[in-house]
CSV table of C-alpha atoms in Angstrom, one decimal:
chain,number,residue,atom,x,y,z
N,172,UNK,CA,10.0,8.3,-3.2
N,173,UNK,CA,10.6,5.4,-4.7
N,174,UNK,CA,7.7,6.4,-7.7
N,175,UNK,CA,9.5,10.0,-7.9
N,176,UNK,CA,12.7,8.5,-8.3
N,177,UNK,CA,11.8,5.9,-11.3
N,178,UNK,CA,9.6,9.2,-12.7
N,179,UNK,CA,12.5,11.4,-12.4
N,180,UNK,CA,15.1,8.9,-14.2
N,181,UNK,CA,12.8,8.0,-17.2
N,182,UNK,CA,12.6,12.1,-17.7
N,183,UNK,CA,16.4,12.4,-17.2
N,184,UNK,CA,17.3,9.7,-20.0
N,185,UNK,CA,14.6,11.3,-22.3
N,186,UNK,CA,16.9,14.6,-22.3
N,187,UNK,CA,19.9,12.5,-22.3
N,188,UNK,CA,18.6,11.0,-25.7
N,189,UNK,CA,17.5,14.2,-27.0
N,190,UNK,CA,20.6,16.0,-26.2
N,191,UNK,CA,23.2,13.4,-27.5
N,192,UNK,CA,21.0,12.9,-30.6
N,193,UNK,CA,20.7,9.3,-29.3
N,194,UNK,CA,17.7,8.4,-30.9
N,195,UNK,CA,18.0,4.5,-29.2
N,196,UNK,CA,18.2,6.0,-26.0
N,197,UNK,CA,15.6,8.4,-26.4
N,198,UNK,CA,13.1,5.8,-27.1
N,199,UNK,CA,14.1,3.0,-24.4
N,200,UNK,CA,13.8,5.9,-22.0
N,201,UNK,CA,10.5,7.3,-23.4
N,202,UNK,CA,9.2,3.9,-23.1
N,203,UNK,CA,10.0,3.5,-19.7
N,204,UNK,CA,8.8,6.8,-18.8
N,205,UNK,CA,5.5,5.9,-20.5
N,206,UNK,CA,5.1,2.2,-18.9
N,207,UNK,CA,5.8,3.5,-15.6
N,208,UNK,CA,3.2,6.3,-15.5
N,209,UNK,CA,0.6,3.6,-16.6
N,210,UNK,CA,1.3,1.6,-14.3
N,211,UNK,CA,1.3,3.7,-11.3
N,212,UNK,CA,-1.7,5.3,-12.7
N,213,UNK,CA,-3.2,1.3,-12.8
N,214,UNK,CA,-1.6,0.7,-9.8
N,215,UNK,CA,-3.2,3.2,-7.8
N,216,UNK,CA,-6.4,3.8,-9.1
N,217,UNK,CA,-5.1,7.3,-9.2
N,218,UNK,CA,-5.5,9.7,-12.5
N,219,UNK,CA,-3.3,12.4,-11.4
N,220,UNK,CA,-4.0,14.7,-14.6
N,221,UNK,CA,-7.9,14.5,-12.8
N,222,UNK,CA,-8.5,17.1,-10.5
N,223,UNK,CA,-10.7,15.2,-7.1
N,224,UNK,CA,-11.5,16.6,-3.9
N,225,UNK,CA,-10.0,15.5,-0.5
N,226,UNK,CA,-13.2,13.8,0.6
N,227,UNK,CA,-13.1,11.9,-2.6
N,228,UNK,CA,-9.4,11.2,-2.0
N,229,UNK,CA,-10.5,9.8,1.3
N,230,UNK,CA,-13.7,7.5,0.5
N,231,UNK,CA,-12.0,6.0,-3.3
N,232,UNK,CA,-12.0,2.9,-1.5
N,233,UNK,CA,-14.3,1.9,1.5
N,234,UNK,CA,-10.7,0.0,2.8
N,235,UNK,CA,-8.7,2.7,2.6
N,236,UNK,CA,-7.7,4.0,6.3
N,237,UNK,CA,-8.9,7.4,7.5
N,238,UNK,CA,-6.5,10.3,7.9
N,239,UNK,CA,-4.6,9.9,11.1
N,240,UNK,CA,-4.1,13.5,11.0
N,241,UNK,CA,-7.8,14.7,11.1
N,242,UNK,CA,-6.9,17.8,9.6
N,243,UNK,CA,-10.7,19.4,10.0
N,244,UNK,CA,-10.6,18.5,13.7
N,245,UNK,CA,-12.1,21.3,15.6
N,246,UNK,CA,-9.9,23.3,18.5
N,247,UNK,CA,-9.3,22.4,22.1
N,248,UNK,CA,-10.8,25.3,24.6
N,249,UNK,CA,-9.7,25.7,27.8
N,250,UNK,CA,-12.2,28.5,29.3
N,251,UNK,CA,-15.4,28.1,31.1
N,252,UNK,CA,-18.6,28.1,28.7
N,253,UNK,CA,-22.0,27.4,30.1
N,254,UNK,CA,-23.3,26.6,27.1
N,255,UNK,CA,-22.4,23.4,25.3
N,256,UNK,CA,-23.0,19.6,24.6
N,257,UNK,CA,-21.3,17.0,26.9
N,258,UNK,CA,-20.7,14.0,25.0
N,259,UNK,CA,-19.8,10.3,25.7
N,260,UNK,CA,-19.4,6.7,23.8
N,261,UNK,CA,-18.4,3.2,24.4
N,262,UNK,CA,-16.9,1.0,21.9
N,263,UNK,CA,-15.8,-2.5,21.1
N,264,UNK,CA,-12.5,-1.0,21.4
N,265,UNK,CA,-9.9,1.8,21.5
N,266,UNK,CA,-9.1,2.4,17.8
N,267,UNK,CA,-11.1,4.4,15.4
N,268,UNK,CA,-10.0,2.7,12.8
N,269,UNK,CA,-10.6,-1.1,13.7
N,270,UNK,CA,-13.4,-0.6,16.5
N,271,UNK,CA,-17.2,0.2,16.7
N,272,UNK,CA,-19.3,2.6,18.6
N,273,UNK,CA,-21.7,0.2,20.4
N,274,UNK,CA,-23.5,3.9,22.3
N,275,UNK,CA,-23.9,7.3,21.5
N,276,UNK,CA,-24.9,9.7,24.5
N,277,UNK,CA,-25.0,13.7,24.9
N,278,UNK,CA,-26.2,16.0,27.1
N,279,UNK,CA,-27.6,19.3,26.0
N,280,UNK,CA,-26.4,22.1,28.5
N,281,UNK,CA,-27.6,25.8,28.6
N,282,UNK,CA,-26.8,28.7,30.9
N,283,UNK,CA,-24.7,26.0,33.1
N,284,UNK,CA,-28.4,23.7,33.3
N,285,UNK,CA,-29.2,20.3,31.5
N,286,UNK,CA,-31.9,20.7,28.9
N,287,UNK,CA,-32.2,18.1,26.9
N,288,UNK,CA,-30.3,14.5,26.7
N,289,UNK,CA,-29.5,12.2,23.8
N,290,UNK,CA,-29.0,8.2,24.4
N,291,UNK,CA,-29.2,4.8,22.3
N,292,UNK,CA,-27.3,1.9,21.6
N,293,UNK,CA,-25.3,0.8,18.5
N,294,UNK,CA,-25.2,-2.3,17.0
N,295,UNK,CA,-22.0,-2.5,16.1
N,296,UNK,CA,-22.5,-5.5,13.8
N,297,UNK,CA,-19.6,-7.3,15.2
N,298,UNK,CA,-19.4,-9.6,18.4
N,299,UNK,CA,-18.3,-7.3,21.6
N,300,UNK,CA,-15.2,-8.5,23.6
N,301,UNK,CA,-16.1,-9.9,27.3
N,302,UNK,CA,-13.3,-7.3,28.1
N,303,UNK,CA,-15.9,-4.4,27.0
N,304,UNK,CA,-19.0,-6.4,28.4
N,305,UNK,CA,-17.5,-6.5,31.7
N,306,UNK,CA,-16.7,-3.2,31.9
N,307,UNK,CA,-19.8,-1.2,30.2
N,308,UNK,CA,-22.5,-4.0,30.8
N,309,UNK,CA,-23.7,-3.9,27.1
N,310,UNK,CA,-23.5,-7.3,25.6
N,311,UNK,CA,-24.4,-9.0,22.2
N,312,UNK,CA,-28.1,-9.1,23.1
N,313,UNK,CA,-28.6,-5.2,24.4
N,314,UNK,CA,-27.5,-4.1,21.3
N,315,UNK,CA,-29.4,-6.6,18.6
N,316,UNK,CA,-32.1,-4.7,17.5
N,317,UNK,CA,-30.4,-1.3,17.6
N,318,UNK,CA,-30.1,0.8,14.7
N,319,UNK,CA,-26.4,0.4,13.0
N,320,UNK,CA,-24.2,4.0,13.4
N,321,UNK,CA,-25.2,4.9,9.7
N,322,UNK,CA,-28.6,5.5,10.7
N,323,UNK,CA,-28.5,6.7,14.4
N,324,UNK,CA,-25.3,9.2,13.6
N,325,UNK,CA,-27.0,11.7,11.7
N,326,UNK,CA,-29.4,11.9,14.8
N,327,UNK,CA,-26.4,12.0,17.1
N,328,UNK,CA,-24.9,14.9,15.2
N,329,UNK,CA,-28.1,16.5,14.6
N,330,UNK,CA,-28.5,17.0,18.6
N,331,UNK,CA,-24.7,18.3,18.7
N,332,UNK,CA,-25.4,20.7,16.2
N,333,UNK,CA,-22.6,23.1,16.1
N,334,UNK,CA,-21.6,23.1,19.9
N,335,UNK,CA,-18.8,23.4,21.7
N,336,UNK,CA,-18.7,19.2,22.8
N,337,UNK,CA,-17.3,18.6,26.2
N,338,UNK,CA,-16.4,15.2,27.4
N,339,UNK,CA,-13.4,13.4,29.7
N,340,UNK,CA,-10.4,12.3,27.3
N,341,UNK,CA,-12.3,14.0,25.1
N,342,UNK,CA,-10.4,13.7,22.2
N,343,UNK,CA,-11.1,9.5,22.2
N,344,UNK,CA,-14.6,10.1,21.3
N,345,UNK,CA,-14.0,13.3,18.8
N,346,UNK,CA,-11.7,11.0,17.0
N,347,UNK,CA,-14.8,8.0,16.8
N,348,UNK,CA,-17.2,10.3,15.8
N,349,UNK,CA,-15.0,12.3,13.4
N,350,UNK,CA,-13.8,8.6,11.3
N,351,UNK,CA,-17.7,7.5,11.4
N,352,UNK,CA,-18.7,11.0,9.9
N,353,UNK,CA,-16.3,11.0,7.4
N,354,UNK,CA,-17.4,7.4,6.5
N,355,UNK,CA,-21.2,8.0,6.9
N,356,UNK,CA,-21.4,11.7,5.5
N,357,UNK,CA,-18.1,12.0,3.6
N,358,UNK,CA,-18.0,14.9,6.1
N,359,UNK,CA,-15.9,15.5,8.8
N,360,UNK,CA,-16.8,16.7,12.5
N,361,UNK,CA,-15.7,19.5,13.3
N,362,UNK,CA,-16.7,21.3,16.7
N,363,UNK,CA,-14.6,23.1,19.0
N,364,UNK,CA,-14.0,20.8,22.9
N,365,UNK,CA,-13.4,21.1,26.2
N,366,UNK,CA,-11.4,18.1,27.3
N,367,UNK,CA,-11.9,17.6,31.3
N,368,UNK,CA,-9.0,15.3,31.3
N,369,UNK,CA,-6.9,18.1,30.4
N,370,UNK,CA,-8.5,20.2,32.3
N,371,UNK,CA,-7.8,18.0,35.6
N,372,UNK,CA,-4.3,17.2,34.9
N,373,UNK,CA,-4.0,21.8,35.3
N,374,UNK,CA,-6.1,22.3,37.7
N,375,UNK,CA,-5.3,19.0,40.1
N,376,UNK,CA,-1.9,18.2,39.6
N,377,UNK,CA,-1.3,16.8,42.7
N,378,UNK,CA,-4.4,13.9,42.2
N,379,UNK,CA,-2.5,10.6,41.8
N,380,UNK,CA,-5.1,9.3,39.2
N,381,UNK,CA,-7.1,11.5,36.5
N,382,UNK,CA,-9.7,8.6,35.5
N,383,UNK,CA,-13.0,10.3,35.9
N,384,UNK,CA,-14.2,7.9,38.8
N,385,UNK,CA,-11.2,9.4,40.6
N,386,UNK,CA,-12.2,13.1,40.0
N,387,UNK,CA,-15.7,12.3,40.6
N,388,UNK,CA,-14.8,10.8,44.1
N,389,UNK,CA,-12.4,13.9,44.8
N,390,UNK,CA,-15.3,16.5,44.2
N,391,UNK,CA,-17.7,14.0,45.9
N,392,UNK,CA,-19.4,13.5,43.3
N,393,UNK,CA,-21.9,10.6,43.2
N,394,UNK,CA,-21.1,8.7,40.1
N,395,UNK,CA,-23.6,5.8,39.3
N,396,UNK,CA,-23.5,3.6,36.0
N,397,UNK,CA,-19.6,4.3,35.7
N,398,UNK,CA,-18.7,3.4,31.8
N,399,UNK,CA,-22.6,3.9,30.6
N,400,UNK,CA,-22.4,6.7,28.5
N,401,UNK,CA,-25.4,8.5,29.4
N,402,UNK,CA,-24.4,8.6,32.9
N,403,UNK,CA,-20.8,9.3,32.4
N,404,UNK,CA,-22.4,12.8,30.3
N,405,UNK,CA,-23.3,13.6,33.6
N,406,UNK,CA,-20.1,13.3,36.0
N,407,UNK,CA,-18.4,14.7,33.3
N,408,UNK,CA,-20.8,18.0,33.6
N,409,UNK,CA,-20.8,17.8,37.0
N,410,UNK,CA,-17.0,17.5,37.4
N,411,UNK,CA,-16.6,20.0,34.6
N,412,UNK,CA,-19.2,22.8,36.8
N,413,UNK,CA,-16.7,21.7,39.9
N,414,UNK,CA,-13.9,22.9,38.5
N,415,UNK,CA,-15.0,26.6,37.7
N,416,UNK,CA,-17.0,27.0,41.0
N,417,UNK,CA,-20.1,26.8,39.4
N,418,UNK,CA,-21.6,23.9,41.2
């Protein structure tokens, strides 16, 4: 606003000077007009008279933050499929932004049955918080001699393929997966998702607790390695088949 505002001044006291036959003013103005656009044009790397795409835009700098919006996010579905790819990660953290993916799991589900699996660790390339090691298990070590996400993602997105993804808070990893796309592949991730958070807080209104321990233990549902992604794929497929009557 600010820019738009100095822009819009400098333009104003150009017609001023041309109107009043103010030759003076015409020319302090015209130079201010003409400083200003040079430097916002310095300023932020920006030529606006130069026609760039949004993933350009995006990745001009490898600092600049991603789009909090995620405009080419794919579509929350509601409906029993029995076809699709459950999906899970941990992380050093919670934001997209600031945090890394540390494992990548899927499971590939056809005609309501497991058919193939996806797993590995990430290095992450930074030091993982006790916090995270006490809850997932996966320490400094476990992850040393994995590959880095810009060579295990295109794998990871490869296996996806276009699927529907299902996962628990679903969204969380869409949104990792989506940032690290756009920085790998300049592309983003766009599949549709079944969110069984979501789902849970419709169809169970009355459970006190939605974490996915809790709606495992509800449908008695054995749920080993809590917080490994692989085995988190599936309880969440499991939980997911529960809530449909298909299991």
């Amino acid at each position: 606003k600010v820019f738009l505002g100095l822009a819009l001044l400098g333009i104003l006291g150009i017609i001023l000077g041309i109107t009043d036959k103010n030759i003076s003013l015409f020319g302090f103005y015209l130079i201010w007009f003409l400083a200003f656009m040079a430097l916002f044009c310095i300023s932020s790397k920006f030529n606006p008279f130069q026609k760039k795409s949004y993933y350009i835009l995006l990745h001009h700098e490898p600092s600049q933050p991603i789009d909090p919006d995620r405009d080419y996010k794919g579509n929350r579905i509601d409906s029993y499929l029995d076809s699709y790819t459950v999906i899970d990660l941990e992380t050093t953290g919670l934001s997209p932004h600031s945090d890394q993916i540390i494992e990548l799991s899927a499971v590939r589900v056809r005609n309501g049955k497991v058919v193939d699996t996806f797993s590995s660790l990430v290095n992450p390339q930074i030091h993982i918080p006790s916090k995270i090691e006490n809850i997932s298990g996966i320490n400094d070590s476990m992850v040393a001699e994995a590959p880095v996400i810009s060579e295990i993602l295109g794998q990871y997105l490869d296996f996806i393929g276009k699927d529907v993804v299902l996962g628990h808070n679903v969204h969380f990893d869409v949104n990792f997966i989506y940032d690290n796309s756009i920085k790998v592949f300049q592309k983003p991730f766009t599949n549709n998702c079944i969110d069984t958070l979501y789902l849970s807080r419709k169809i169970l209104p009355d459970l006190e607790h939605h974490k996915l321990s809790d709606i495992a233990a509800y449908y008695n549902i054995k749920s080993d390695n809590a917080h490994r992604a692989y085995y988190d794929c599936l309880t969440t497929n499991s939980i997911y088949r529960k809530m449909f009557n298909e299991e």
